PDB file of C-alpha atoms in Angstrom:
ATOM      1  CA  UNK A 213      -9.173 -13.821  -9.380  1.00  0.00           C
ATOM      2  CA  UNK A 214     -12.973 -13.129  -9.147  1.00  0.00           C
ATOM      3  CA  UNK A 215     -16.512 -14.933  -8.144  1.00  0.00           C
ATOM      4  CA  UNK A 216     -16.853 -17.448  -5.114  1.00  0.00           C
ATOM      5  CA  UNK A 217     -13.556 -17.221  -4.326  1.00  0.00           C
ATOM      6  CA  UNK A 218     -11.948 -16.855  -0.742  1.00  0.00           C
ATOM      7  CA  UNK A 219      -8.990 -14.154  -0.510  1.00  0.00           C
ATOM      8  CA  UNK A 220      -6.199 -12.812   2.718  1.00  0.00           C
ATOM      9  CA  UNK A 221      -4.374 -10.212   1.862  1.00  0.00           C
ATOM     10  CA  UNK A 222      -2.085  -8.857   5.063  1.00  0.00           C
ATOM     11  CA  UNK A 223      -1.237  -5.785   6.516  1.00  0.00           C
ATOM     12  CA  UNK A 224      -5.039  -4.813   5.038  1.00  0.00           C
ATOM     13  CA  UNK A 225      -5.488  -1.201   6.580  1.00  0.00           C
ATOM     14  CA  UNK A 226      -1.599   0.349   5.185  1.00  0.00           C
ATOM     15  CA  UNK A 227      -1.818   1.687   2.141  1.00  0.00           C
ATOM     16  CA  UNK A 228      -1.221  -0.913  -0.189  1.00  0.00           C
ATOM     17  CA  UNK A 229      -3.066  -3.964   1.628  1.00  0.00           C
ATOM     18  CA  UNK A 230      -6.645  -0.896   1.654  1.00  0.00           C
ATOM     19  CA  UNK A 231      -5.877  -1.256  -1.563  1.00  0.00           C
ATOM     20  CA  UNK A 232      -5.809  -4.515  -2.780  1.00  0.00           C
ATOM     21  CA  UNK A 233      -8.820  -4.986  -0.101  1.00  0.00           C
ATOM     22  CA  UNK A 234     -10.824  -2.576  -1.648  1.00  0.00           C
ATOM     23  CA  UNK A 235      -9.505  -4.212  -5.429  1.00  0.00           C
ATOM     24  CA  UNK A 236     -11.259  -7.551  -4.219  1.00  0.00           C
ATOM     25  CA  UNK A 237     -14.041  -6.408  -2.509  1.00  0.00           C
ATOM     26  CA  UNK A 238     -14.766  -4.537  -6.446  1.00  0.00           C
ATOM     27  CA  UNK A 239     -12.969  -7.517  -8.229  1.00  0.00           C
ATOM     28  CA  UNK A 240     -16.341  -9.381  -6.484  1.00  0.00           C
ATOM     29  CA  UNK A 241     -14.222 -12.410  -4.815  1.00  0.00           C
ATOM     30  CA  UNK A 242     -17.354 -13.586  -2.227  1.00  0.00           C
ATOM     31  CA  UNK A 243     -14.899 -13.182   0.864  1.00  0.00           C
ATOM     32  CA  UNK A 244     -12.140 -11.178   1.743  1.00  0.00           C
ATOM     33  CA  UNK A 245      -9.973 -11.777   4.868  1.00  0.00           C
ATOM     34  CA  UNK A 246      -8.781  -8.754   5.831  1.00  0.00           C
ATOM     35  CA  UNK A 247      -5.397  -9.534   8.324  1.00  0.00           C
ATOM     36  CA  UNK A 248      -4.053  -6.637   9.919  1.00  0.00           C
ATOM     37  CA  UNK A 249      -2.613  -5.857  13.678  1.00  0.00           C
ATOM     38  CA  UNK A 250      -5.923  -3.539  14.488  1.00  0.00           C
ATOM     39  CA  UNK A 251      -8.918  -5.148  12.431  1.00  0.00           C
ATOM     40  CA  UNK A 252     -10.904  -2.670  13.350  1.00  0.00           C
ATOM     41  CA  UNK A 253      -9.943  -0.021  11.806  1.00  0.00           C
ATOM     42  CA  UNK A 254     -11.485  -2.873   9.041  1.00  0.00           C
ATOM     43  CA  UNK A 255     -14.749  -0.935  10.062  1.00  0.00           C
ATOM     44  CA  UNK A 256     -14.916   1.935   7.589  1.00  0.00           C
ATOM     45  CA  UNK A 257     -13.347   0.020   4.564  1.00  0.00           C
ATOM     46  CA  UNK A 258     -16.031  -2.122   4.707  1.00  0.00           C
ATOM     47  CA  UNK A 259     -18.501   0.306   5.297  1.00  0.00           C
ATOM     48  CA  UNK A 260     -17.576   2.221   2.541  1.00  0.00           C
ATOM     49  CA  UNK A 261     -17.191  -0.554  -0.292  1.00  0.00           C
ATOM     50  CA  UNK A 262     -20.847  -1.720   1.253  1.00  0.00           C
ATOM     51  CA  UNK A 263     -22.401   1.154   0.476  1.00  0.00           C
ATOM     52  CA  UNK A 264     -20.274   1.348  -3.216  1.00  0.00           C
ATOM     53  CA  UNK A 265     -20.457  -1.874  -4.345  1.00  0.00           C
ATOM     54  CA  UNK A 266     -24.115  -3.029  -2.449  1.00  0.00           C
ATOM     55  CA  UNK A 267     -24.775  -5.837  -5.697  1.00  0.00           C
ATOM     56  CA  UNK A 268     -21.662  -7.813  -5.568  1.00  0.00           C
ATOM     57  CA  UNK A 269     -22.001 -10.266  -2.699  1.00  0.00           C
ATOM     58  CA  UNK A 270     -18.355  -9.425  -0.900  1.00  0.00           C
ATOM     59  CA  UNK A 271     -18.035  -9.759   2.742  1.00  0.00           C
ATOM     60  CA  UNK A 272     -14.399  -8.778   4.421  1.00  0.00           C
ATOM     61  CA  UNK A 273     -13.390  -9.783   7.976  1.00  0.00           C
ATOM     62  CA  UNK A 274     -10.782  -8.984  10.047  1.00  0.00           C
ATOM     63  CA  UNK A 275      -8.399 -11.554  11.358  1.00  0.00           C
ATOM     64  CA  UNK A 276      -5.627 -10.065  13.735  1.00  0.00           C
ATOM     65  CA  UNK A 277      -2.236 -10.770  13.129  1.00  0.00           C
ATOM     66  CA  UNK A 278       0.648  -9.365  14.297  1.00  0.00           C
ATOM     67  CA  UNK A 279       3.745 -10.972  12.147  1.00  0.00           C
ATOM     68  CA  UNK A 280       6.246  -8.816  15.028  1.00  0.00           C
ATOM     69  CA  UNK A 281       6.419 -12.576  17.042  1.00  0.00           C
ATOM     70  CA  UNK A 282       5.608 -16.335  16.063  1.00  0.00           C
ATOM     71  CA  UNK A 283       3.446 -16.644  18.996  1.00  0.00           C
ATOM     72  CA  UNK A 284       1.226 -14.446  17.286  1.00  0.00           C
ATOM     73  CA  UNK A 285       1.378 -15.547  14.028  1.00  0.00           C
ATOM     74  CA  UNK A 286       0.427 -18.896  14.997  1.00  0.00           C
ATOM     75  CA  UNK A 287      -2.096 -17.657  16.791  1.00  0.00           C
ATOM     76  CA  UNK A 288      -3.566 -16.202  13.877  1.00  0.00           C
ATOM     77  CA  UNK A 289      -3.189 -19.117  11.605  1.00  0.00           C
ATOM     78  CA  UNK A 290      -5.561 -20.852  14.087  1.00  0.00           C
ATOM     79  CA  UNK A 291      -8.072 -18.132  13.984  1.00  0.00           C
ATOM     80  CA  UNK A 292      -7.876 -18.742   9.867  1.00  0.00           C
ATOM     81  CA  UNK A 293      -8.364 -22.713  10.440  1.00  0.00           C
ATOM     82  CA  UNK A 294     -11.490 -21.688  12.782  1.00  0.00           C
ATOM     83  CA  UNK A 295     -13.251 -20.287   9.849  1.00  0.00           C
ATOM     84  CA  UNK A 296     -13.713 -23.666   8.017  1.00  0.00           C
ATOM     85  CA  UNK A 297     -13.116 -21.537   4.825  1.00  0.00           C
ATOM     86  CA  UNK A 298     -10.921 -23.228   1.410  1.00  0.00           C
ATOM     87  CA  UNK A 299      -8.407 -20.286   0.279  1.00  0.00           C
ATOM     88  CA  UNK A 300      -7.724 -19.544  -3.499  1.00  0.00           C
ATOM     89  CA  UNK A 301      -5.319 -16.614  -2.493  1.00  0.00           C
ATOM     90  CA  UNK A 302      -2.776 -15.313  -0.344  1.00  0.00           C
ATOM     91  CA  UNK A 303      -1.550 -12.472  -0.575  1.00  0.00           C
ATOM     92  CA  UNK A 304       1.398 -11.570   1.637  1.00  0.00           C
ATOM     93  CA  UNK A 305       1.744  -7.502   2.362  1.00  0.00           C
ATOM     94  CA  UNK A 306       2.201  -6.844   5.374  1.00  0.00           C
ATOM     95  CA  UNK A 307       5.952  -4.965   5.963  1.00  0.00           C
ATOM     96  CA  UNK A 308       8.283  -2.388   7.708  1.00  0.00           C
ATOM     97  CA  UNK A 309      11.058   0.118   7.763  1.00  0.00           C
ATOM     98  CA  UNK A 310      12.238   0.328  11.193  1.00  0.00           C
ATOM     99  CA  UNK A 311      15.234   3.358  10.508  1.00  0.00           C
ATOM    100  CA  UNK A 312      16.316   4.586  13.535  1.00  0.00           C
ATOM    101  CA  UNK A 313      16.633   1.925  16.039  1.00  0.00           C
ATOM    102  CA  UNK A 314      17.897  -2.269  15.090  1.00  0.00           C
ATOM    103  CA  UNK A 315      15.047  -4.018  17.217  1.00  0.00           C
ATOM    104  CA  UNK A 316      14.534  -7.614  18.288  1.00  0.00           C
ATOM    105  CA  UNK A 317      12.097  -9.507  18.202  1.00  0.00           C
ATOM    106  CA  UNK A 318      10.785 -11.825  20.818  1.00  0.00           C
ATOM    107  CA  UNK A 319      12.138 -14.818  19.183  1.00  0.00           C
ATOM    108  CA  UNK A 320      15.262 -13.394  19.073  1.00  0.00           C
ATOM    109  CA  UNK A 321      15.792 -12.137  14.690  1.00  0.00           C
ATOM    110  CA  UNK A 322      16.261  -8.069  13.711  1.00  0.00           C
ATOM    111  CA  UNK A 323      12.748  -6.973  13.655  1.00  0.00           C
ATOM    112  CA  UNK A 324      12.299  -6.316   9.939  1.00  0.00           C
ATOM    113  CA  UNK A 325      13.540  -9.559   9.016  1.00  0.00           C
ATOM    114  CA  UNK A 326      11.456 -11.280  10.878  1.00  0.00           C
ATOM    115  CA  UNK A 327       7.977  -9.450   9.982  1.00  0.00           C
ATOM    116  CA  UNK A 328       8.771  -8.808   5.971  1.00  0.00           C
ATOM    117  CA  UNK A 329      10.555 -12.813   5.423  1.00  0.00           C
ATOM    118  CA  UNK A 330      10.355 -14.997   8.361  1.00  0.00           C
ATOM    119  CA  UNK A 331       6.653 -14.361  10.366  1.00  0.00           C
ATOM    120  CA  UNK A 332       5.919 -14.644   6.381  1.00  0.00           C
ATOM    121  CA  UNK A 333       7.217 -17.079   5.957  1.00  0.00           C
ATOM    122  CA  UNK A 334       5.618 -19.082   9.131  1.00  0.00           C
ATOM    123  CA  UNK A 335       1.903 -17.813   8.123  1.00  0.00           C
ATOM    124  CA  UNK A 336       2.802 -19.151   4.642  1.00  0.00           C
ATOM    125  CA  UNK A 337       3.441 -22.472   5.717  1.00  0.00           C
ATOM    126  CA  UNK A 338       0.080 -22.044   8.378  1.00  0.00           C
ATOM    127  CA  UNK A 339      -2.188 -21.080   5.963  1.00  0.00           C
ATOM    128  CA  UNK A 340      -1.053 -24.095   2.987  1.00  0.00           C
ATOM    129  CA  UNK A 341      -3.190 -26.874   4.321  1.00  0.00           C
ATOM    130  CA  UNK A 342      -5.979 -24.498   4.303  1.00  0.00           C
ATOM    131  CA  UNK A 343      -5.508 -23.517   0.291  1.00  0.00           C
ATOM    132  CA  UNK A 344      -6.848 -25.276  -2.838  1.00  0.00           C
ATOM    133  CA  UNK A 345      -5.390 -26.276  -5.621  1.00  0.00           C
ATOM    134  CA  UNK A 346      -4.640 -23.550  -8.121  1.00  0.00           C
ATOM    135  CA  UNK A 347      -4.771 -21.111  -5.339  1.00  0.00           C
ATOM    136  CA  UNK A 348      -1.819 -18.749  -5.134  1.00  0.00           C
ATOM    137  CA  UNK A 349       0.746 -17.374  -2.551  1.00  0.00           C
ATOM    138  CA  UNK A 350       1.860 -14.284  -3.359  1.00  0.00           C
ATOM    139  CA  UNK A 351       5.072 -12.262  -1.468  1.00  0.00           C
ATOM    140  CA  UNK A 352       5.960  -8.566  -1.528  1.00  0.00           C
ATOM    141  CA  UNK A 353       9.354  -8.050  -2.544  1.00  0.00           C
ATOM    142  CA  UNK A 354      11.212  -4.836  -3.361  1.00  0.00           C
ATOM    143  CA  UNK A 355      13.761  -3.421  -5.934  1.00  0.00           C
ATOM    144  CA  UNK A 356      15.814  -3.022  -2.901  1.00  0.00           C
ATOM    145  CA  UNK A 357      16.316  -7.144  -3.035  1.00  0.00           C
ATOM    146  CA  UNK A 358      19.245  -5.703  -5.180  1.00  0.00           C
ATOM    147  CA  UNK A 359      20.727  -3.849  -3.392  1.00  0.00           C
ATOM    148  CA  UNK A 360      22.241  -5.946  -0.109  1.00  0.00           C
ATOM    149  CA  UNK A 361      25.344  -8.903  -1.413  1.00  0.00           C
ATOM    150  CA  UNK A 362      23.608 -12.149  -0.920  1.00  0.00           C
ATOM    151  CA  UNK A 363      24.330 -14.165   2.407  1.00  0.00           C
ATOM    152  CA  UNK A 364      23.837 -16.844   4.054  1.00  0.00           C
ATOM    153  CA  UNK A 365      24.552 -15.317   7.079  1.00  0.00           C
ATOM    154  CA  UNK A 366      21.392 -12.915   6.194  1.00  0.00           C
ATOM    155  CA  UNK A 367      20.145 -13.241   9.956  1.00  0.00           C
ATOM    156  CA  UNK A 368      23.895 -12.145  11.553  1.00  0.00           C
ATOM    157  CA  UNK A 369      23.985  -9.022   8.874  1.00  0.00           C
ATOM    158  CA  UNK A 370      20.936  -8.110  10.129  1.00  0.00           C
ATOM    159  CA  UNK A 371      21.891  -8.110  13.532  1.00  0.00           C
ATOM    160  CA  UNK A 372      24.678  -6.461  13.630  1.00  0.00           C
ATOM    161  CA  UNK A 373      22.662  -3.641  11.895  1.00  0.00           C
ATOM    162  CA  UNK A 374      24.425  -0.267  13.149  1.00  0.00           C
ATOM    163  CA  UNK A 375      24.131   2.680  10.858  1.00  0.00           C
ATOM    164  CA  UNK A 376      21.087   4.558   8.674  1.00  0.00           C
ATOM    165  CA  UNK A 377      22.314   2.972   5.723  1.00  0.00           C
ATOM    166  CA  UNK A 378      23.310  -1.186   7.290  1.00  0.00           C
ATOM    167  CA  UNK A 379      19.676  -0.933   8.244  1.00  0.00           C
ATOM    168  CA  UNK A 380      18.496   0.266   5.773  1.00  0.00           C
ATOM    169  CA  UNK A 381      19.876  -2.581   3.639  1.00  0.00           C
ATOM    170  CA  UNK A 382      17.829  -4.776   6.468  1.00  0.00           C
ATOM    171  CA  UNK A 383      15.399  -4.067   4.682  1.00  0.00           C
ATOM    172  CA  UNK A 384      16.480  -4.765   0.944  1.00  0.00           C
ATOM    173  CA  UNK A 385      17.686  -8.316   2.432  1.00  0.00           C
ATOM    174  CA  UNK A 386      14.552  -9.155   4.114  1.00  0.00           C
ATOM    175  CA  UNK A 387      13.078  -8.871   0.573  1.00  0.00           C
ATOM    176  CA  UNK A 388      15.710 -10.753  -0.734  1.00  0.00           C
ATOM    177  CA  UNK A 389      15.353 -13.877   1.188  1.00  0.00           C
ATOM    178  CA  UNK A 390      11.575 -14.071   0.735  1.00  0.00           C
ATOM    179  CA  UNK A 391      12.277 -13.751  -2.979  1.00  0.00           C
ATOM    180  CA  UNK A 392      14.575 -16.524  -2.711  1.00  0.00           C
ATOM    181  CA  UNK A 393      12.293 -18.880  -0.746  1.00  0.00           C
ATOM    182  CA  UNK A 394       9.183 -18.063  -2.918  1.00  0.00           C
ATOM    183  CA  UNK A 395      11.328 -19.695  -5.724  1.00  0.00           C
ATOM    184  CA  UNK A 396      12.576 -22.260  -3.771  1.00  0.00           C
ATOM    185  CA  UNK A 397       8.720 -23.093  -2.564  1.00  0.00           C
ATOM    186  CA  UNK A 398       7.628 -22.986  -6.169  1.00  0.00           C
ATOM    187  CA  UNK A 399      10.040 -26.151  -6.700  1.00  0.00           C
ATOM    188  CA  UNK A 400       8.979 -27.704  -3.359  1.00  0.00           C
ATOM    189  CA  UNK A 401       5.664 -27.627  -3.597  1.00  0.00           C
ATOM    190  CA  UNK A 402       5.302 -27.867  -7.393  1.00  0.00           C
ATOM    191  CA  UNK A 403       2.755 -31.117  -6.949  1.00  0.00           C
ATOM    192  CA  UNK A 404       0.535 -29.109  -4.635  1.00  0.00           C
ATOM    193  CA  UNK A 405      -0.550 -27.104  -7.787  1.00  0.00           C
ATOM    194  CA  UNK A 406       0.096 -24.265  -5.849  1.00  0.00           C
ATOM    195  CA  UNK A 407       1.989 -21.414  -7.274  1.00  0.00           C
ATOM    196  CA  UNK A 408       4.102 -19.231  -5.661  1.00  0.00           C
ATOM    197  CA  UNK A 409       4.823 -15.958  -6.797  1.00  0.00           C
ATOM    198  CA  UNK A 410       5.982 -11.947  -5.709  1.00  0.00           C
ATOM    199  CA  UNK A 411       5.390  -8.639  -6.917  1.00  0.00           C
ATOM    200  CA  UNK A 412       7.117  -5.387  -7.077  1.00  0.00           C
ATOM    201  CA  UNK A 413       4.617  -2.335  -6.074  1.00  0.00           C
ATOM    202  CA  UNK A 414       7.840  -0.217  -7.512  1.00  0.00           C
ATOM    203  CA  UNK A 415       8.144   2.974  -4.917  1.00  0.00           C
ATOM    204  CA  UNK A 416       4.894   3.765  -2.964  1.00  0.00           C
ATOM    205  CA  UNK A 417       3.255   6.804  -1.532  1.00  0.00           C
ATOM    206  CA  UNK A 418       2.421   5.170   2.024  1.00  0.00           C
ATOM    207  CA  UNK A 419       3.351   5.744   5.394  1.00  0.00           C
ATOM    208  CA  UNK A 420       6.286   2.836   5.251  1.00  0.00           C
ATOM    209  CA  UNK A 421       8.591   4.991   2.835  1.00  0.00           C
ATOM    210  CA  UNK A 422       8.872   7.506   6.153  1.00  0.00           C
ATOM    211  CA  UNK A 423      12.522   7.278   7.467  1.00  0.00           C
ATOM    212  CA  UNK A 424      11.252   9.150  11.391  1.00  0.00           C
ATOM    213  CA  UNK A 425      13.923  12.488  10.559  1.00  0.00           C
ATOM    214  CA  UNK A 426      11.868  15.701  10.267  1.00  0.00           C
ATOM    215  CA  UNK A 427      14.283  16.867   7.795  1.00  0.00           C
ATOM    216  CA  UNK A 428      14.500  14.612   5.473  1.00  0.00           C
ATOM    217  CA  UNK A 429      10.502  13.293   5.171  1.00  0.00           C
ATOM    218  CA  UNK A 430       9.246  17.580   4.440  1.00  0.00           C
ATOM    219  CA  UNK A 431      11.874  16.938   1.689  1.00  0.00           C
ATOM    220  CA  UNK A 432      10.843  13.571   0.525  1.00  0.00           C
ATOM    221  CA  UNK A 433       7.307  15.207   0.892  1.00  0.00           C
ATOM    222  CA  UNK A 434       7.502  17.681  -1.052  1.00  0.00           C
ATOM    223  CA  UNK A 435      10.426  16.736  -3.658  1.00  0.00           C
ATOM    224  CA  UNK A 436       9.851  12.724  -4.042  1.00  0.00           C
ATOM    225  CA  UNK A 437       6.349  11.471  -3.517  1.00  0.00           C
ATOM    226  CA  UNK A 438       4.660  13.447  -6.261  1.00  0.00           C
ATOM    227  CA  UNK A 439       6.346  11.329  -8.311  1.00  0.00           C
ATOM    228  CA  UNK A 440       5.727   8.144  -7.250  1.00  0.00           C
ATOM    229  CA  UNK A 441       3.032   5.602  -6.842  1.00  0.00           C
ATOM    230  CA  UNK A 442       0.219   5.892  -5.679  1.00  0.00           C
ATOM    231  CA  UNK A 443      -1.399   3.031  -3.293  1.00  0.00           C
ATOM    232  CA  UNK A 444      -3.806   1.040  -6.201  1.00  0.00           C
ATOM    233  CA  UNK A 445      -1.015   1.990  -8.691  1.00  0.00           C
ATOM    234  CA  UNK A 446       1.096  -0.093  -6.110  1.00  0.00           C
ATOM    235  CA  UNK A 447      -1.689  -2.628  -6.087  1.00  0.00           C
ATOM    236  CA  UNK A 448      -1.640  -3.414  -9.269  1.00  0.00           C
ATOM    237  CA  UNK A 449       1.876  -6.206  -9.195  1.00  0.00           C
ATOM    238  CA  UNK A 450       0.171  -7.530  -6.269  1.00  0.00           C
ATOM    239  CA  UNK A 451      -3.288  -8.646  -8.517  1.00  0.00           C
ATOM    240  CA  UNK A 452      -1.373  -9.374 -12.130  1.00  0.00           C
ATOM    241  CA  UNK A 453       0.566 -12.289  -9.552  1.00  0.00           C
ATOM    242  CA  UNK A 454      -2.382 -13.033  -8.230  1.00  0.00           C
ATOM    243  CA  UNK A 455      -3.730 -14.525 -11.621  1.00  0.00           C
ATOM    244  CA  UNK A 456      -1.420 -15.641 -13.314  1.00  0.00           C
ATOM    245  CA  UNK A 457      -0.947 -19.133 -14.103  1.00  0.00           C
ATOM    246  CA  UNK A 458       2.554 -19.236 -14.069  1.00  0.00           C
ATOM    247  CA  UNK A 459       4.861 -20.011 -11.488  1.00  0.00           C
ATOM    248  CA  UNK A 460       7.554 -18.733  -9.746  1.00  0.00           C
ATOM    249  CA  UNK A 461       7.224 -15.475 -10.955  1.00  0.00           C
ATOM    250  CA  UNK A 462       8.205 -11.620 -10.020  1.00  0.00           C
ATOM    251  CA  UNK A 463       5.471  -8.909 -11.333  1.00  0.00           C
ATOM    252  CA  UNK A 464       5.766  -5.587 -11.945  1.00  0.00           C
ATOM    253  CA  UNK A 465       2.236  -3.319 -12.843  1.00  0.00           C
ATOM    254  CA  UNK A 466       3.031  -3.495 -16.386  1.00  0.00           C
ATOM    255  CA  UNK A 467       5.047  -7.020 -16.618  1.00  0.00           C
ATOM    256  CA  UNK A 468       5.702 -10.460 -15.315  1.00  0.00           C
ATOM    257  CA  UNK A 469       9.250 -12.624 -15.975  1.00  0.00           C
ATOM    258  CA  UNK A 470      10.601 -15.709 -14.074  1.00  0.00           C
ATOM    259  CA  UNK A 471      12.375 -15.540 -10.525  1.00  0.00           C
ATOM    260  CA  UNK A 472      16.030 -16.870 -11.245  1.00  0.00           C
ATOM    261  CA  UNK A 473      17.060 -19.815  -8.435  1.00  0.00           C
ATOM    262  CA  UNK A 474      20.789 -22.192  -7.812  1.00  0.00           C
ATOM    263  CA  UNK A 475      22.296 -23.475  -5.325  1.00  0.00           C
ATOM    264  CA  UNK A 476      22.977 -20.745  -3.104  1.00  0.00           C
ATOM    265  CA  UNK A 477      19.862 -19.340  -2.939  1.00  0.00           C
ATOM    266  CA  UNK A 478      18.462 -22.833  -2.470  1.00  0.00           C
ATOM    267  CA  UNK A 479      20.549 -22.603   0.640  1.00  0.00           C
ATOM    268  CA  UNK A 480      19.259 -19.201   1.340  1.00  0.00           C
ATOM    269  CA  UNK A 481      15.733 -20.084   1.292  1.00  0.00           C
ATOM    270  CA  UNK A 482      16.125 -23.559   3.110  1.00  0.00           C
ATOM    271  CA  UNK A 483      18.362 -21.406   6.322  1.00  0.00           C
ATOM    272  CA  UNK A 484      15.217 -19.358   6.082  1.00  0.00           C
ATOM    273  CA  UNK A 485      12.501 -21.761   6.495  1.00  0.00           C
ATOM    274  CA  UNK A 486      14.641 -22.788   9.496  1.00  0.00           C
ATOM    275  CA  UNK A 487      14.246 -20.146  11.028  1.00  0.00           C
ATOM    276  CA  UNK A 488      10.967 -19.606  10.341  1.00  0.00           C
ATOM    277  CA  UNK A 489      10.300 -23.044  11.880  1.00  0.00           C
ATOM    278  CA  UNK A 490       8.602 -23.965   8.822  1.00  0.00           C
TER     279      UNK A 490
END
C-alpha cells in the first residue's frame, strides 16, 4: 500500500509497531496515523524518518490510544474522526501479555483479553465508517492461538486464570478469539468492500516476551533472543496482510493462507463483538 494513502498503526512506538511505522513511511504512504499510549515518543521517530527520506512527502500523525478501557478507545475514535481523513488501512498491532498478576480492566474484563481482543475490536468497528471501500483491516494474531481449547466462555476462563501457565493461555486465547472474529467480520462486512485479514509475526524480539522473572528473562536474553525474528522481520507479516487482495486470511512473513470458520467459531466471534459493545 503506497502513494496517497492513509494507514493507521496501533502500538506504533513498540518493537513491531515502530518497524511498521518506519516501513510505511519508507514506502511513501502519505499519512501514517501512529496510535499509541504516549504520542510524544513519536517525535524522535518522525525526525529520524524525515531526515532519512527527505523527498517522499510522508507524514506521521500521533493519536493517543489506550486499549485498557472502552472509554479511552472511544475517545481515540472521536479524535481520529476529527482529523477528517479517509482511511485505507488499519493495522491492529498493539498487544500485551501480563503474566505476573491477574489484572481486570475498568470494564470488568481480564486485561489481556480487553487489550488484545475486545478493545481492538471496538476500535476497529469505530474506525470502519472512516474507511474507504477497498480498505484493509489487519489483526495481529499469534501462533499461541492454537494452544487453548476454544470456548464460548472465554471471558470467564480468562478471569479465572490463577497460575503462570493459565495466564499465558490467556494471551493465546485472546489471539484465538480475535482470529475467529476476524473471519466472522470478513463474512459480515463482505458487501462493504473492506477486507479483514490477520498477520502472524511469529516469535519476535520485543518487550512482550519479557516475562518479568529475572532468572528466566536473563536465560532467554542469552539463549533465545538471538534465534528469533527482529521487529522488522515480524512487521513483514502485517505488511503482507495489508497488501493482499484476498479476504479472511492469515499471513506470515513468507505465506498467506485462508482462515477457517464454522458455526462454533462464529458463535465465539459474535460473543466477542457483544462484549466489546459492537
